[in-house]
Coordinates of C-alpha atoms in Angstrom, one line a residue:
I1 CA -31.5 12.8 -7.3
L2 CA -30.0 10.2 -9.5
G3 CA -26.5 11.1 -8.3
I4 CA -27.5 10.9 -4.7
A5 CA -29.1 7.5 -5.4
I6 CA -25.9 6.2 -7.1
I7 CA -23.8 7.4 -4.2
A8 CA -26.1 5.8 -1.6
A9 CA -26.0 2.5 -3.6
A10 CA -22.2 2.7 -3.7
I11 CA -22.0 3.2 0.0
F12 CA -24.4 0.4 0.7
R13 CA -22.3 -2.0 -1.5
F14 CA -19.1 -0.9 0.1
N15 CA -20.6 -1.6 3.5
L16 CA -21.9 -4.9 2.4
I17 CA -18.8 -6.1 0.6
V18 CA -16.0 -4.5 2.6
I19 CA -16.9 -3.1 6.0
N20 CA -19.3 -5.7 7.3
P21 CA -16.9 -8.7 6.6
M22 CA -14.2 -6.7 8.3
V23 CA -16.3 -6.1 11.4
N24 CA -17.3 -9.8 11.6
S25 CA -13.6 -10.8 11.1
L26 CA -12.4 -8.5 13.8
V27 CA -15.1 -9.6 16.3
F28 CA -14.4 -13.2 15.6
L29 CA -10.7 -12.9 15.9
D30 CA -11.1 -11.0 19.1
M31 CA -13.0 -13.9 20.5
V32 CA -10.4 -16.6 19.5
L33 CA -7.4 -14.4 20.5
F34 CA -8.3 -14.2 24.1
S35 CA -10.5 -11.1 23.8
N36 CA -7.5 -9.0 22.7
F37 CA -8.5 -6.5 20.1
G38 CA -4.9 -5.5 19.3
L39 CA -4.0 -9.1 18.5
A40 CA -7.2 -9.3 16.4
I41 CA -6.0 -6.4 14.2
I42 CA -2.5 -7.8 13.9
F43 CA -3.8 -11.2 12.9
F44 CA -6.2 -9.6 10.4
T45 CA -3.2 -7.6 9.0
V46 CA -1.2 -10.8 8.5
T47 CA -4.2 -12.5 6.8
V48 CA -4.7 -9.6 4.4
R49 CA -1.1 -9.5 3.4
L50 CA -0.9 -13.3 2.9
V51 CA -4.0 -13.0 0.6
M52 CA -2.3 -10.3 -1.3
I53 CA 0.9 -12.3 -1.9
P54 CA 0.0 -13.1 -5.6
L55 CA -0.4 -9.4 -6.3
T56 CA 2.9 -8.7 -4.5
V57 CA 4.6 -11.4 -6.6
M58 CA 3.1 -9.9 -9.8
Q59 CA 4.3 -6.4 -8.7
T60 CA 7.8 -7.6 -8.0
R61 CA 8.1 -9.5 -11.4
N62 CA 6.9 -6.4 -13.2
M63 CA 9.5 -4.3 -11.3
R64 CA 12.2 -6.7 -12.4
K65 CA 11.2 -6.5 -16.0
M66 CA 10.9 -2.7 -15.9
S67 CA 14.3 -2.6 -14.3
A68 CA 15.8 -4.8 -17.0
L69 CA 14.2 -2.5 -19.7
Q70 CA 16.0 0.6 -18.3
P71 CA 18.9 0.6 -20.7
R72 CA 16.6 0.2 -23.7
M73 CA 14.4 3.0 -22.4
K74 CA 17.4 5.3 -22.1
A75 CA 18.5 4.4 -25.5
M76 CA 15.1 5.0 -27.0
Q77 CA 14.9 8.5 -25.3
A78 CA 18.3 9.4 -26.8
R79 CA 17.2 8.2 -30.2
Y80 CA 14.1 10.4 -30.3
K81 CA 15.5 13.3 -28.3
D82 CA 15.7 15.7 -31.2
H83 CA 13.0 14.2 -33.4
P84 CA 10.1 16.6 -34.1
D85 CA 7.5 13.9 -33.4
G86 CA 9.6 12.2 -30.7
R87 CA 7.1 12.2 -27.9
R88 CA 4.5 10.3 -29.8
L89 CA 7.0 7.9 -31.3
Q90 CA 8.6 7.3 -27.9
S91 CA 5.2 6.7 -26.3
A92 CA 4.2 4.2 -29.0
E93 CA 7.5 2.3 -28.8
T94 CA 7.3 2.3 -25.0
M95 CA 3.9 0.5 -25.1
K96 CA 5.2 -1.9 -27.7
M97 CA 8.3 -2.6 -25.6
Y98 CA 6.1 -3.2 -22.5
K99 CA 3.8 -5.6 -24.5
T100 CA 6.8 -7.5 -25.9
A101 CA 8.4 -7.9 -22.5
G102 CA 5.1 -8.7 -20.8
V103 CA 5.2 -5.7 -18.5
S104 CA 2.2 -4.0 -17.0
P105 CA 2.8 -0.7 -15.3
I106 CA -0.5 -1.0 -13.6
G107 CA 0.6 -4.3 -12.2
C108 CA 3.4 -2.4 -10.3
L109 CA 0.7 -0.6 -8.4
G110 CA -1.6 -3.4 -7.5
P111 CA -1.0 -3.9 -3.7
M112 CA -0.6 -0.1 -3.2
V113 CA -3.9 0.7 -4.9
L114 CA -5.7 -2.1 -3.1
Q115 CA -4.6 -0.9 0.3
M116 CA -6.6 2.4 0.1
P117 CA -10.1 0.9 0.3
I118 CA -8.8 -1.5 2.9
W119 CA -7.6 1.4 5.1
F120 CA -10.9 3.3 4.6
G121 CA -12.9 0.2 5.3
L122 CA -10.9 -0.7 8.4
Y123 CA -11.2 2.9 9.7
R124 CA -15.0 2.4 9.7
A125 CA -14.9 -1.2 10.8
I126 CA -12.9 -0.4 14.0
F127 CA -15.6 2.1 15.1
K128 CA -18.3 -0.3 14.3
A129 CA -16.7 -3.2 16.1
V130 CA -16.1 -1.2 19.2
P131 CA -18.8 1.5 19.2
A132 CA -18.6 4.4 21.7
T133 CA -22.3 4.5 22.5
P134 CA -25.0 2.1 23.6
E135 CA -26.8 2.8 20.3
G136 CA -23.7 1.8 18.4
T137 CA -23.5 -1.5 20.3
A138 CA -27.1 -2.2 19.5
N139 CA -26.5 -1.4 15.8
L140 CA -23.6 -3.8 15.9
S141 CA -25.9 -6.8 16.2
S142 CA -27.4 -5.9 12.8
V143 CA -23.9 -6.0 11.2
L144 CA -22.8 -9.4 12.7
Y145 CA -23.7 -12.5 10.7
A146 CA -26.1 -14.9 12.3
W147 CA -23.6 -17.7 12.1
N148 CA -20.8 -15.7 13.8
P149 CA -20.3 -17.3 17.2
A150 CA -18.6 -14.1 18.5
A151 CA -21.9 -12.2 18.5
S152 CA -22.3 -13.1 22.2
N153 CA -18.8 -11.7 22.9
V154 CA -19.7 -8.0 22.5
P155 CA -19.0 -5.4 23.6
L156 CA -15.2 -5.7 23.0
D157 CA -12.4 -4.3 25.0
S158 CA -10.4 -1.9 22.9
M159 CA -7.4 -1.5 25.2
F160 CA -4.1 -2.9 23.9
I161 CA -0.7 -2.5 25.7
G162 CA -2.0 0.6 27.5
M163 CA -3.7 2.5 24.6
D164 CA -7.2 2.6 23.4
L165 CA -7.3 1.4 19.8
V166 CA -10.5 3.2 19.0
D167 CA -9.2 6.6 20.3
L168 CA -7.0 8.9 18.2
V169 CA -3.2 8.3 18.2
Q170 CA -2.7 11.9 19.5
N171 CA -4.6 11.0 22.6
A172 CA -2.6 7.8 23.3
P173 CA -0.3 7.8 26.3
A174 CA 3.4 8.5 25.8
P175 CA 5.4 7.2 24.1
F176 CA 2.7 5.7 21.7
N177 CA 1.4 9.1 20.7
F178 CA 4.8 9.9 19.1
A179 CA 6.2 6.4 18.4
L180 CA 3.3 5.3 16.3
P181 CA 3.5 8.2 13.7
I182 CA 7.3 7.8 13.5
L183 CA 7.1 4.0 13.1
V184 CA 4.3 4.3 10.5
G185 CA 6.3 6.9 8.5
A186 CA 9.6 4.9 8.7
S187 CA 7.9 1.6 7.7
M188 CA 6.2 3.3 4.8
W189 CA 9.6 4.8 3.7
G190 CA 11.0 1.3 3.7
Q191 CA 8.1 -0.2 1.8
Q192 CA 8.4 2.5 -0.9
K193 CA 12.2 2.2 -1.0
I194 CA 12.1 -1.4 -2.1
S195 CA 9.0 -1.3 -4.3
A196 CA 9.4 2.1 -6.1
M197 CA 9.0 2.0 -9.9
P198 CA 12.2 2.4 -11.8
A199 CA 12.7 6.0 -13.1
M200 CA 12.7 6.4 -16.8
D201 CA 14.6 9.7 -16.8
E202 CA 16.2 12.3 -14.5
R203 CA 12.9 14.1 -14.0
S204 CA 11.1 10.8 -13.0
A205 CA 14.0 10.0 -10.7
Q206 CA 13.6 13.4 -8.9
T207 CA 9.9 12.8 -8.6
N208 CA 10.4 9.4 -7.2
Q209 CA 12.9 10.7 -4.7
M210 CA 10.5 13.5 -3.6
M211 CA 7.6 11.0 -3.2
L212 CA 9.9 8.6 -1.3
W213 CA 10.2 11.2 1.5
L214 CA 6.9 13.2 1.1
M215 CA 4.5 10.3 1.5
P216 CA 6.0 8.9 4.7
I217 CA 6.2 12.3 6.2
M218 CA 2.6 13.1 5.3
F219 CA 1.3 9.8 6.6
G220 CA 3.3 10.2 9.7
F221 CA 1.4 13.5 10.4
F222 CA -1.9 12.0 9.3
T223 CA -1.4 9.1 11.8
F224 CA -2.0 11.6 14.7
Q225 CA -5.6 11.8 13.5
F226 CA -6.0 8.0 12.9
P227 CA -7.5 5.7 15.5
A228 CA -4.6 3.8 17.1
G229 CA -6.0 0.5 15.7
L230 CA -5.7 1.7 12.1
A231 CA -2.1 2.9 12.8
V232 CA -1.3 -0.5 14.1
Y233 CA -2.7 -2.1 11.0
I234 CA -0.7 0.2 8.6
L235 CA 2.5 -0.3 10.6
F236 CA 2.3 -4.1 10.6
S237 CA 1.1 -4.1 7.0
N238 CA 4.2 -2.1 5.9
L239 CA 6.5 -4.4 7.9
I240 CA 5.0 -7.5 6.5
G241 CA 5.1 -6.0 3.0
V242 CA 8.9 -5.4 3.4
A243 CA 9.4 -8.9 4.6
I244 CA 7.4 -10.5 1.8
T245 CA 9.3 -8.4 -0.8
A246 CA 12.6 -9.4 0.8
V247 CA 11.7 -13.1 0.5
I248 CA 10.6 -12.7 -3.1
S249 CA 13.4 -10.4 -4.3
G250 CA 16.2 -11.7 -2.0
P251 CA 18.2 -9.9 0.7
S252 CA 19.6 -7.5 -1.9
A253 CA 16.2 -5.6 -1.9
I254 CA 16.7 -4.7 1.8
L255 CA 20.5 -4.0 1.4
G256 CA 19.8 -1.4 -1.4
T257 CA 20.6 -3.4 -4.5
R258 CA 17.3 -3.8 -6.2
F259 CA 16.3 -7.2 -7.5
G260 CA 19.8 -8.7 -7.3
T261 CA 21.4 -6.0 -9.5
S262 CA 23.9 -3.7 -8.0
A263 CA 23.5 0.1 -8.5
A264 CA 26.9 0.2 -10.3
T265 CA 26.0 -2.6 -12.7
A266 CA 22.6 -1.0 -13.5
A267 CA 24.3 2.4 -14.1
A268 CA 26.9 0.8 -16.4
A269 CA 24.1 -0.9 -18.4
V270 CA 22.3 2.4 -18.8
E271 CA 25.4 4.2 -20.0
A272 CA 26.1 1.4 -22.4
G273 CA 22.6 1.6 -23.8
V274 CA 22.8 5.4 -24.2
A275 CA 26.2 5.1 -25.9
E276 CA 24.8 2.5 -28.3
A277 CA 21.9 4.8 -29.2
E278 CA 24.2 7.7 -29.8
D279 CA 26.2 5.6 -32.2
E280 CA 22.9 4.7 -34.1
V281 CA 22.0 8.4 -34.3
K282 CA 25.4 9.2 -35.8

């Protein structure tokens, strides 16, 4: 019983803190944006990404620092490769190195982790803002704040450029039913490409490469089961994220040279670090 009570309390808080403000925001934006629910979602997306800019800046700075630490990390791995207690020593020195450099691995995941509750909340908010039944429309009045002037603007029109934003993507008319999943997957690939954490070894590099393709493909297939409005949010969120990262990191992030350092220069620095470590071992 206690577990059920805790879950119920968590759901209530999530509705109160996340979903209800989203519903009110979408309804209000729909009113000021010419009763266009699609524009309301896009403007909401832009607002969320702008609010997350400090986290994106922190993520990019952490990425730069971790990238700069790559030669030292490679050298450390070479130093402890044959040591009987190498794993523990390497872990301790890694944490010390992070602390000295002011690097937080968790800071590299900030925007990505924060997006998950936003996606889930928006999924529920879309159905609440544009309910499919008269009962849902009646319940919407209990979610809208008393001061929200858009309360008189319901029910909302969920149509946008020929597709119903509340209906599933797979039910959208062609070409949206195929274009949205492809665009969501491609934009997610681009977002991951320029914001992936630097690999510490060959195994990590292989994992990163697998995730680079696996996540976009999975989300591309999942998008078929998303409401079209959520797919629009994810697509524009990814595109805006790529643009913000490009502004912070420079055009080199888009052109494939991360954080202003070419791949050749980075590889040379790693090799130099490994060579130096091998000399120390000898």
